[in-house]
Short mmCIF file of C-alpha atoms and ligand atoms in Angstrom, two decimals:
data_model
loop_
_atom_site.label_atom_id
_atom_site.label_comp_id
_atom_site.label_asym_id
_atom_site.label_seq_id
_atom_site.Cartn_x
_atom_site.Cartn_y
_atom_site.Cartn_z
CA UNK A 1 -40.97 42.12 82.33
CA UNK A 2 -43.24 40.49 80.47
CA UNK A 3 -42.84 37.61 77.82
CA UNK A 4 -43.64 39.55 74.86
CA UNK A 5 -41.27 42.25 76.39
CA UNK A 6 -38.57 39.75 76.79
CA UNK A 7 -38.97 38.28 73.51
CA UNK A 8 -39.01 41.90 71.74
CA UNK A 9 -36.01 43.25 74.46
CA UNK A 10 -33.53 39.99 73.11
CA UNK A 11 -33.90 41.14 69.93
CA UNK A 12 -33.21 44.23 69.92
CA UNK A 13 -30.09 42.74 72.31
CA UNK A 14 -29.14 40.31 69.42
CA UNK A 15 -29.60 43.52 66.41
CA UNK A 16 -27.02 45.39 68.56
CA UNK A 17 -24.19 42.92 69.46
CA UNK A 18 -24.41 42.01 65.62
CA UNK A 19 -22.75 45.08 64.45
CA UNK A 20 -19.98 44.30 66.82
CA UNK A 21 -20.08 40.94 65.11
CA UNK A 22 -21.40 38.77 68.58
CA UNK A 23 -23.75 36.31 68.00
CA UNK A 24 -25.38 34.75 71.37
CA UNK A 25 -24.55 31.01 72.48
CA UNK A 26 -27.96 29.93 73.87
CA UNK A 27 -29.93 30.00 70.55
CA UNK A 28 -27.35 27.86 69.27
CA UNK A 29 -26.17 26.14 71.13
CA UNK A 30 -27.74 22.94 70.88
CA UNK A 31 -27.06 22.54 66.93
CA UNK A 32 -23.27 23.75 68.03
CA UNK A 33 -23.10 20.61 70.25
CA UNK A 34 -25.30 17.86 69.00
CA UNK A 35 -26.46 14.88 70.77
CA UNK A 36 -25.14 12.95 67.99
CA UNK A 37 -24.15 14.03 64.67
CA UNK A 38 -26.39 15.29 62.31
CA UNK A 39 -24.14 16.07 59.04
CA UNK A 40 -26.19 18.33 57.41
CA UNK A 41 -25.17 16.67 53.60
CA UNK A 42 -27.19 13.59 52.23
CA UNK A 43 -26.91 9.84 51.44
CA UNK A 44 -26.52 9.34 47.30
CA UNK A 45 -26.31 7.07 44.70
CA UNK A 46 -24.42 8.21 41.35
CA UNK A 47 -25.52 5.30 39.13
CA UNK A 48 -22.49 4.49 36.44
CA UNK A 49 -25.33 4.02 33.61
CA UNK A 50 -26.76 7.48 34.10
CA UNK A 51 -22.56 8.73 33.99
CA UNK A 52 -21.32 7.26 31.32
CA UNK A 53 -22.54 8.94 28.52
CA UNK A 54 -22.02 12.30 30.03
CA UNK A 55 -18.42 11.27 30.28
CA UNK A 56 -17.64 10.33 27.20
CA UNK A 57 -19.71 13.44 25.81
CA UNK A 58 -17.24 15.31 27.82
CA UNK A 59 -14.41 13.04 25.81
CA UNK A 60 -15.52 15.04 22.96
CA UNK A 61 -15.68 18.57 24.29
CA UNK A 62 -12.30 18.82 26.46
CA UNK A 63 -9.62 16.86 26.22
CA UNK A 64 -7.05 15.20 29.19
CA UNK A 65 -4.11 18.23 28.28
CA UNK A 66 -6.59 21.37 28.41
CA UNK A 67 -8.79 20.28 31.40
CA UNK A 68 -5.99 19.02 33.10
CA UNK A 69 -8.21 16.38 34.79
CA UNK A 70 -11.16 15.35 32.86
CA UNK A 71 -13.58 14.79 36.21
CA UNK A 72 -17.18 14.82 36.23
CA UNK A 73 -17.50 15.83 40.22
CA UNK A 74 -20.05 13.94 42.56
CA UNK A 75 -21.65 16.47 44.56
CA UNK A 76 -23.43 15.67 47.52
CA UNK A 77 -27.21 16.58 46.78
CA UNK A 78 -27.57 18.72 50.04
CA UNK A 79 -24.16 20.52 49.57
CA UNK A 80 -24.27 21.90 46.10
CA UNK A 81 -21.13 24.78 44.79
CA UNK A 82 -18.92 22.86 47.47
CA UNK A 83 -17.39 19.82 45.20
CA UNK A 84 -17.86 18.06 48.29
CA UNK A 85 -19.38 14.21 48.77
CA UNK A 86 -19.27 14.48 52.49
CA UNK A 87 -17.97 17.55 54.54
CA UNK A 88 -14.24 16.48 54.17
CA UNK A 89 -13.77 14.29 50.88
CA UNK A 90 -14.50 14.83 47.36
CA UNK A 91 -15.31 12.51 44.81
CA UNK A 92 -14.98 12.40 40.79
CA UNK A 93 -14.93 10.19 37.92
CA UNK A 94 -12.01 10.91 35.60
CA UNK A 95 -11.91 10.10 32.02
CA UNK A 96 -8.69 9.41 29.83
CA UNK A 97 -8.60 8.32 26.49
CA UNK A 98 -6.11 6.67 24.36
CA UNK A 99 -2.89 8.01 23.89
CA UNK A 100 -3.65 11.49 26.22
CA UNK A 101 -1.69 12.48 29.05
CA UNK A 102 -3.03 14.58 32.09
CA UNK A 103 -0.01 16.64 33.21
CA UNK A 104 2.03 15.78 36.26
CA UNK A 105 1.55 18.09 39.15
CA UNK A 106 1.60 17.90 43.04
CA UNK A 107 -0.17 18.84 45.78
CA UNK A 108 -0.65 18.78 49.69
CA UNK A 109 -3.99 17.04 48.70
CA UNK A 110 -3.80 13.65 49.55
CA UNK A 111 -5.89 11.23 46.35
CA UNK A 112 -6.87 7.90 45.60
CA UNK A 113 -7.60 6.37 42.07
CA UNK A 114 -10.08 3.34 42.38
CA UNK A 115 -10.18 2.15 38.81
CA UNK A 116 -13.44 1.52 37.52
CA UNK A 117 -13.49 0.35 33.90
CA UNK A 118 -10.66 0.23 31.06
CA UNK A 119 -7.05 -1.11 31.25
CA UNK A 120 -3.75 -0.41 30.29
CA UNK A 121 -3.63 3.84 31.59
CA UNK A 122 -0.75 4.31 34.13
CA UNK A 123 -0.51 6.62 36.74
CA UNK A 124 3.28 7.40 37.54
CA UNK A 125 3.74 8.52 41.11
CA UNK A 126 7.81 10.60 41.75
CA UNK A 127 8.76 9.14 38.50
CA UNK A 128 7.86 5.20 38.74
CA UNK A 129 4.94 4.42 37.10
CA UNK A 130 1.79 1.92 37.72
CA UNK A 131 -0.42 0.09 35.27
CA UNK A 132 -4.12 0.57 36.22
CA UNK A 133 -6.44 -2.57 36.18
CA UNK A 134 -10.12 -2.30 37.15
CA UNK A 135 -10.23 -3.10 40.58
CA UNK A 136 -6.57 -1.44 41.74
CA UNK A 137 -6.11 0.54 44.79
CA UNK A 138 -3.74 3.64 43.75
CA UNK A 139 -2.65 6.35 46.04
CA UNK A 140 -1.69 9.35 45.00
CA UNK A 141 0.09 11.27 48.33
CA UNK A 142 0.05 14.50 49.27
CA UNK A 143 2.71 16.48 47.71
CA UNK A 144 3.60 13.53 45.48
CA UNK A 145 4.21 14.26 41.53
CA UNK A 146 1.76 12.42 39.32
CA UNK A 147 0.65 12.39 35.84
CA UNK A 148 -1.79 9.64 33.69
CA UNK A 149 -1.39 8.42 30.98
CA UNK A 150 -3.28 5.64 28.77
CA UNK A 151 -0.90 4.20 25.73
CA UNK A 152 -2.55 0.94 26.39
CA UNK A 153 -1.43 -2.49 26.77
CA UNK A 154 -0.50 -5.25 24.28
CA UNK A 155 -1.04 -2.63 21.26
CA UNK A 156 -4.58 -2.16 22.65
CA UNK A 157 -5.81 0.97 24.49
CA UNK A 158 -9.09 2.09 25.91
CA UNK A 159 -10.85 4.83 27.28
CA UNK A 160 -10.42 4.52 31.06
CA UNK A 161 -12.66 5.48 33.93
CA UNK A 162 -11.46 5.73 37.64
CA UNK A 163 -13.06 7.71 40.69
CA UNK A 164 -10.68 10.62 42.33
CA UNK A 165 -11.02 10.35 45.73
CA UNK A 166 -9.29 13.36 47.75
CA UNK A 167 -9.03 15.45 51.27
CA UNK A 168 -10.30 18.63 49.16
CA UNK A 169 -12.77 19.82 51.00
CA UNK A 170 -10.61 18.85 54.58
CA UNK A 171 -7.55 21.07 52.79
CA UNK A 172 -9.85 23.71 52.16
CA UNK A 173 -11.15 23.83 55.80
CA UNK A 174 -7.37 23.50 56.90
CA UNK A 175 -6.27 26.15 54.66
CA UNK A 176 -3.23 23.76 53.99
CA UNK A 177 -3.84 23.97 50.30
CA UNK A 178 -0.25 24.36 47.62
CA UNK A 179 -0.15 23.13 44.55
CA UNK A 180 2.75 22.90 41.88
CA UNK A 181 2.78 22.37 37.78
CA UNK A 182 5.52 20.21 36.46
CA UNK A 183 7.95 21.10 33.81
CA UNK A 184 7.02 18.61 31.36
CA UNK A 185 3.25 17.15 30.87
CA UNK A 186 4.76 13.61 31.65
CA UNK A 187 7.22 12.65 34.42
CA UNK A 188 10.57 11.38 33.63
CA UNK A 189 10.53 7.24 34.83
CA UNK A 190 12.66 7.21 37.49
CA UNK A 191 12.48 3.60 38.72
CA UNK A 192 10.73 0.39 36.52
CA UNK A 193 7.27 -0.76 37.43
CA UNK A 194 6.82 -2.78 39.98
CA UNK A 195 9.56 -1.44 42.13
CA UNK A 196 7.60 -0.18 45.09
CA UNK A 197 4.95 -3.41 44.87
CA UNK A 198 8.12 -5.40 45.00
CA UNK A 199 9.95 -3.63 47.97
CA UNK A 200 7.07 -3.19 49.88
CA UNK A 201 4.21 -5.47 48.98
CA UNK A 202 5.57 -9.12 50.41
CA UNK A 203 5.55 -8.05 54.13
CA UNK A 204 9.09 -7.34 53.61
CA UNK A 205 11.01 -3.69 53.47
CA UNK A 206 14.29 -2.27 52.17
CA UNK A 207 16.39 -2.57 55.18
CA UNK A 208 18.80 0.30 53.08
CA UNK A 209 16.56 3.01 52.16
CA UNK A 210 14.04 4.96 54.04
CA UNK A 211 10.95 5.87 52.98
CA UNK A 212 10.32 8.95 54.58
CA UNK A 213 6.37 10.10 53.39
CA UNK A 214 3.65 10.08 56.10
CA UNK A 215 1.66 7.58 53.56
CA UNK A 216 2.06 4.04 52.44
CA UNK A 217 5.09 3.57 50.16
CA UNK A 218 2.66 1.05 47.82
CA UNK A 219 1.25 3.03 45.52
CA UNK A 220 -1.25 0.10 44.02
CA UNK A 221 -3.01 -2.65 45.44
CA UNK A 222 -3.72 -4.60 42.84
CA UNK A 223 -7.18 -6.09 42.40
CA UNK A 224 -6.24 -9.62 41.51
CA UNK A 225 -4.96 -9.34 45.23
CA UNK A 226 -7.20 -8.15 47.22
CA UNK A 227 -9.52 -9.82 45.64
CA UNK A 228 -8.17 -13.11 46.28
CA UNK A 229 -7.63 -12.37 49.77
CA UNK A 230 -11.12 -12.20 50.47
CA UNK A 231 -11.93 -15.69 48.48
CA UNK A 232 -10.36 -17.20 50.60
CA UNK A 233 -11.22 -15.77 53.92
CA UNK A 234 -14.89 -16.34 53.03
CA UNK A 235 -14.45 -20.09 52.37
CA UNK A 236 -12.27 -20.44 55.42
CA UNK A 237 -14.84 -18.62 57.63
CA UNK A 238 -17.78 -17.67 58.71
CA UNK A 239 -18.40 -13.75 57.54
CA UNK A 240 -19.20 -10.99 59.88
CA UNK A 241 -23.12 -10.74 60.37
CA UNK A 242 -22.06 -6.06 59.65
CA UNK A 243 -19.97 -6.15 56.88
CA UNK A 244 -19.28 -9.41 55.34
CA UNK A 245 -15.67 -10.15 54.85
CA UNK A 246 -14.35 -6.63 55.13
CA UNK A 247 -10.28 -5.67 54.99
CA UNK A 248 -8.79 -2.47 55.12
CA UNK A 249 -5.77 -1.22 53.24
CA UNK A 250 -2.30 -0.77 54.98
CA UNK A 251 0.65 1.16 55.14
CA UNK A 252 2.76 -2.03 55.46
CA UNK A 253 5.29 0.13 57.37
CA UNK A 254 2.81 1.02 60.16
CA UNK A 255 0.30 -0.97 59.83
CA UNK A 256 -1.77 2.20 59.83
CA UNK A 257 -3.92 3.83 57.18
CA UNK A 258 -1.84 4.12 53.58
CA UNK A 259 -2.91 7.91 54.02
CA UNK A 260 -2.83 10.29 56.70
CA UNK A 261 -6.52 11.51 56.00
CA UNK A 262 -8.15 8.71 53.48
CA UNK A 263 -8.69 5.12 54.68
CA UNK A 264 -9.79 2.11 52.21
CA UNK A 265 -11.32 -0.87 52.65
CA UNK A 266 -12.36 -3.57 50.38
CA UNK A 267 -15.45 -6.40 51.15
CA UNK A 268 -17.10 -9.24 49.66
CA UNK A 269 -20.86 -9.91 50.90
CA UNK A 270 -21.50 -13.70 49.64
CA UNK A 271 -24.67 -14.58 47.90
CA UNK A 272 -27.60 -14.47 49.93
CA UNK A 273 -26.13 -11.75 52.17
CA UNK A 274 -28.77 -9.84 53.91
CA UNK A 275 -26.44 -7.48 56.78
CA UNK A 276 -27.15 -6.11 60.20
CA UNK A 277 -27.75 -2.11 60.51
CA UNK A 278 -24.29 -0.51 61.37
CA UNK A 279 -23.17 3.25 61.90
CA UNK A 280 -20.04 5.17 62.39
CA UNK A 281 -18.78 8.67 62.46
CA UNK A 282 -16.53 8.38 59.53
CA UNK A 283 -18.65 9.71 56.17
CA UNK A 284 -17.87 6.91 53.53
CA UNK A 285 -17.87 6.74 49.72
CA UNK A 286 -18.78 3.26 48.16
CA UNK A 287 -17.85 1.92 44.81
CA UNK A 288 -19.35 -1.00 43.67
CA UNK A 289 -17.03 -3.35 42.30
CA UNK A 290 -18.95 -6.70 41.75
CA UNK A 291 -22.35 -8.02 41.98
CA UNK A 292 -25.77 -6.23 42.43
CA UNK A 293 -27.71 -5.23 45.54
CA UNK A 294 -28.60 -2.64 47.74
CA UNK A 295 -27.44 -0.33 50.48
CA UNK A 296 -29.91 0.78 52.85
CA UNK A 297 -28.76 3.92 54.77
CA UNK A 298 -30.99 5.74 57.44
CA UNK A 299 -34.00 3.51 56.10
CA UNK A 300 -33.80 4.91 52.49
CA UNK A 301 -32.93 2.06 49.86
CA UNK A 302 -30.61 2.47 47.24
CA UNK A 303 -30.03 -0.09 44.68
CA UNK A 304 -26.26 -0.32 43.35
CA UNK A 305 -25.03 -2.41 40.30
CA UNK A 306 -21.17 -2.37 39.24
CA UNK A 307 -19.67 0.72 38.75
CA UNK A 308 -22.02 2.60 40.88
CA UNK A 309 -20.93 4.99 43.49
CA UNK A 310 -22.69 5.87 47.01
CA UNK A 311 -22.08 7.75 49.80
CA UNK A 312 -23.11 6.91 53.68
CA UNK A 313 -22.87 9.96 55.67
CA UNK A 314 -21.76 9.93 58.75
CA UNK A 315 -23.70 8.26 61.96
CA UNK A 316 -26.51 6.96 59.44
CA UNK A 317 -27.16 3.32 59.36
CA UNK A 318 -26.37 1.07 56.51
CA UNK A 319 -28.01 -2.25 55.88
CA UNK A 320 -26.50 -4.19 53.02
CA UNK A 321 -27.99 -6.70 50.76
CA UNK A 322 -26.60 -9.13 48.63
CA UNK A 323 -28.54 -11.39 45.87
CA UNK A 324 -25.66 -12.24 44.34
CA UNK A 325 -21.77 -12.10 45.29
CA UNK A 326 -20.87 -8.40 45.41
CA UNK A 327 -17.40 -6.97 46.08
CA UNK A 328 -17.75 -3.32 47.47
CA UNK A 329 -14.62 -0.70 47.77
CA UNK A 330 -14.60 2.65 49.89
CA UNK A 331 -12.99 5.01 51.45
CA UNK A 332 -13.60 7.52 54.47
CA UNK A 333 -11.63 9.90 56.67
CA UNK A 334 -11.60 7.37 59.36
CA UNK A 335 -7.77 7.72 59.89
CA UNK A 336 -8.16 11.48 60.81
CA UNK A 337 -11.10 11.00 63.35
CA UNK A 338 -9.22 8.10 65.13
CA UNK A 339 -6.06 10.26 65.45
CA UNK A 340 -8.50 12.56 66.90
CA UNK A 341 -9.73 10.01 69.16
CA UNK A 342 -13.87 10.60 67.87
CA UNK A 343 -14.46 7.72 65.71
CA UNK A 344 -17.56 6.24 66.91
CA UNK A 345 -19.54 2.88 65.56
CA UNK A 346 -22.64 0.79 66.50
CA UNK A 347 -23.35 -2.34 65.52
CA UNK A 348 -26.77 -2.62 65.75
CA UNK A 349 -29.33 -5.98 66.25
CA UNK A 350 -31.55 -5.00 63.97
O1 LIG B 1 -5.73 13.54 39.21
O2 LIG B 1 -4.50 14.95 40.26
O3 LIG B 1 -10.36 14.59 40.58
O4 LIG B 1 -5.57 17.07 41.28
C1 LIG B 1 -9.14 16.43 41.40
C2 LIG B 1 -7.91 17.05 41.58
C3 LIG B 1 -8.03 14.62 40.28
C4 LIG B 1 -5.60 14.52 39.94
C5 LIG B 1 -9.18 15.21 40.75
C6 LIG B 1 -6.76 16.45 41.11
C7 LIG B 1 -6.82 15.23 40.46
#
C-alpha cells in the first residue's frame, strides 16, 4: 500500500473500533507513558493582596452558617471547573468572622488548616477544640468531626483567614468520597484544650489509650514551635544549599506523615539565601509565612511576600531566593507517592 493509503486505511480503522469504544495504543502511547512527568496543570502564584478584598467582599455577601465554608478556591490556571491546585490536592482560603460558626461535619477527605492571618477562631476536631494562631499547623482527618468557630480571645475577635488544604481532587479520582452533617452547628467539647498537644506533643504517649486513626493524633502544631525549632537549627548549623533549614511534620506515633495522603513541611531560608534548582514528583502548595522573595519554578519567577500562596507542580524545578529571612510552609501528596514507592527528586548543581 501506499503511504497516503495507509494513512487514509488507519483511519477509517480508528472511525470503526470507536463505536465499539477501542481507541489504539500506538498514537498514544508515548503521552500514556512519559519519559518523565509532564503534569499537564501550571505553576501559580495567588498573591494575598490581590485576595483579600475579594474575601472580605464575600464577608458581606454569604455568611460562615449559609455557605457552610466561606472558601475562595485556588484553581490551578491550566485546570479550570476542577477546584483542583495540582491533580490530587485542592486549595482555598477560608474566611470567618467574629462570633460565626461553620457547622461541624465529617468526611473521608483528609484537610489541613494553615492559618494565615487573625487569632483567637478555634477549630474543634471529635469534640476537643484548638485555638488558631497565625502560623499553626491543624489537621483536620478524614472522617473526623469538625466545626470553626471565632469568639475571639481576651474579649477581642477578628476576622480570620486560613488556607484549606485537602485530598479532594485524589477522593474524587478514588471515588472514596462520604460525607456527614452534624446534629448541631457546633460540636459538644468533649475533652479541654490542649489535651491531645499535651498527650502527644512531648515525644511521649498515653501508654492507656489507643489512638486508633491512620493520622497523627496532634491536631495543631503550633507556630511558636516550629518556628523555634528552626532558629535554632540555623544558628547551630550550616543550612542545606536545596531547601534551607527544612522539617517536616510528624505523626509522633509513626514517625510518618500526620496524614495518610497530605504531608507538611515547614523551612526557614536565612537572609541572603540564594538556593540550588531542586525537583520532585510530589506537586506542592507553598504558603508564605515570613519574609519576601521569590520562587523560581521551571525558569519562570514568581515573587512571594507573606501571605502569598504558590504552587510547584510536580517534576518542575524550584530555585528559591531569599533577601531577607523568610519562613515558607507547604504541603504535597508526598506520603501517598512514597507508599507507592514513585517519589522521585533531583537535586540539581545548578
Ligand atoms: O472546612 O471542612 O475548603 O469540608 C473545603 C471543604 C473546607 C472544611 C474546604 C471542607 C472544608
Amino acid at each position: 500500500m501506499m503511504q497516503n493509503d495507509i494513512a487514509s486505511a488507519r483511519r477509517a480503522l480508528y472511525d470503526d473500533m470507536l463505536d465499539l469504544h477501542l481507541t489504539p495504543l500506538w498514537e498514544s502511547l508515548h503521552s500514556l507513558v512519559p519519559k518523565h512527568p509532564s503534569p499537564g496543570y501550571d505553576a501559580a502564584l495567588w498573591r494575598f493582596e490581590d485576595i483579600a478584598p475579594l474575601l472580605a467582599r464575600a464577608g458581606t455577601l454569604i455568611s460562615a452558617e449559609e455557605a457552610v465554608r466561606r472558601v475562595l478556591v485556588l484553581e490551578n490556571p491550566a485546570l479550570p471547573g476542577s477546584s483542583s491546585i495540582t491533580h490530587s490536592l485542592y486549595a482555598g482560603l477560608q474566611l470567618i468572622l467574629p462570633d460565626e460558626v461553620a457547622p461541624a461535619h465529617r468526611h473521608t477527605q483528609s484537610a489541613l488548616r494553615f492559618i494565615v492571618q487573625g487569632k483567637g477562631a478555634y477549630t474543634a476536631v471529635d469534640g476537643e477544640r484548638t485555638t488558631m494562631h497565625p502560623g499553626d499547623f491543624i489537621l483536620t482527618p478524614s472522617w473526623a468531626w469538625h466545626d470553626h468557630g471565632n469568639p475571639g480571645v481576651d474579649g477581642l475577635a477578628e476576622p480570620v483567614v486560613w488556607l484549606d488544604g485537602l485530598d479532594i481532587p485524589m477522593t474524587r479520582f478514588l471515588s472514596g468520597g462520604f460525607a456527614e452533617n452534624g446534629e448541631a452547628a457546633s460540636q459538644g467539647v468533649a475533652r479541654p484544650e490542649g489535651r491531645s498537644l499535651a498527650a502527644y506533643g512531648f515525644n511521649m504517649a498515653p501508654v492507656r489509650q489507643l489512638h486508633s486513626r491512620a493520622s497523627s493524633p496532634i491536631f495543631n502544631y503550633p507556630y511558636v514551635r516550629s518556628r523555634e525549632a528552626l532558629e535554632t537549627l540555623r544558628r547551630q548549623e550550616e543550612v542545606d544549599a536545596w531547601v534551607g533549614v527544612k522539617l517536616r511534620y510528624i505523626n509522633p506515633l509513626t514517625g510518618g506523615a500526620p496524614m495518610p495522603t497530605i504531608g507538611a513541611c515547614m523551612q526557614l531560608l536565612p537572609a541572603g539565601f540564594a538556593g540550588l534548582p531542586h525537583r520532585s514528583t510530589d506537586g506542592t502548595v507553598y504558603s508564605v509565612v515570613e519574609g519576601s522573595g521569590s520562587a523560581t519554578i521551571g525558569g519562570k519567577r514568581f515573587a512571594f511576600a507573606p501571605r502569598d500562596t504558590f504552587v510547584v507542580p510536580s517534576w518542575a524545578t524550584l530555585v528559591l531566593e531569599a533577601p531577607q529571612d523568610v519562613v515558607l510552609f507547604s504541603f504535597s501528596d508526598r506520603p501517598v507517592l512514597e507508599a507507592l514507592g514513585m517519589l522521585r527528586e533531583e537535586f540539581l548543581l545548578k
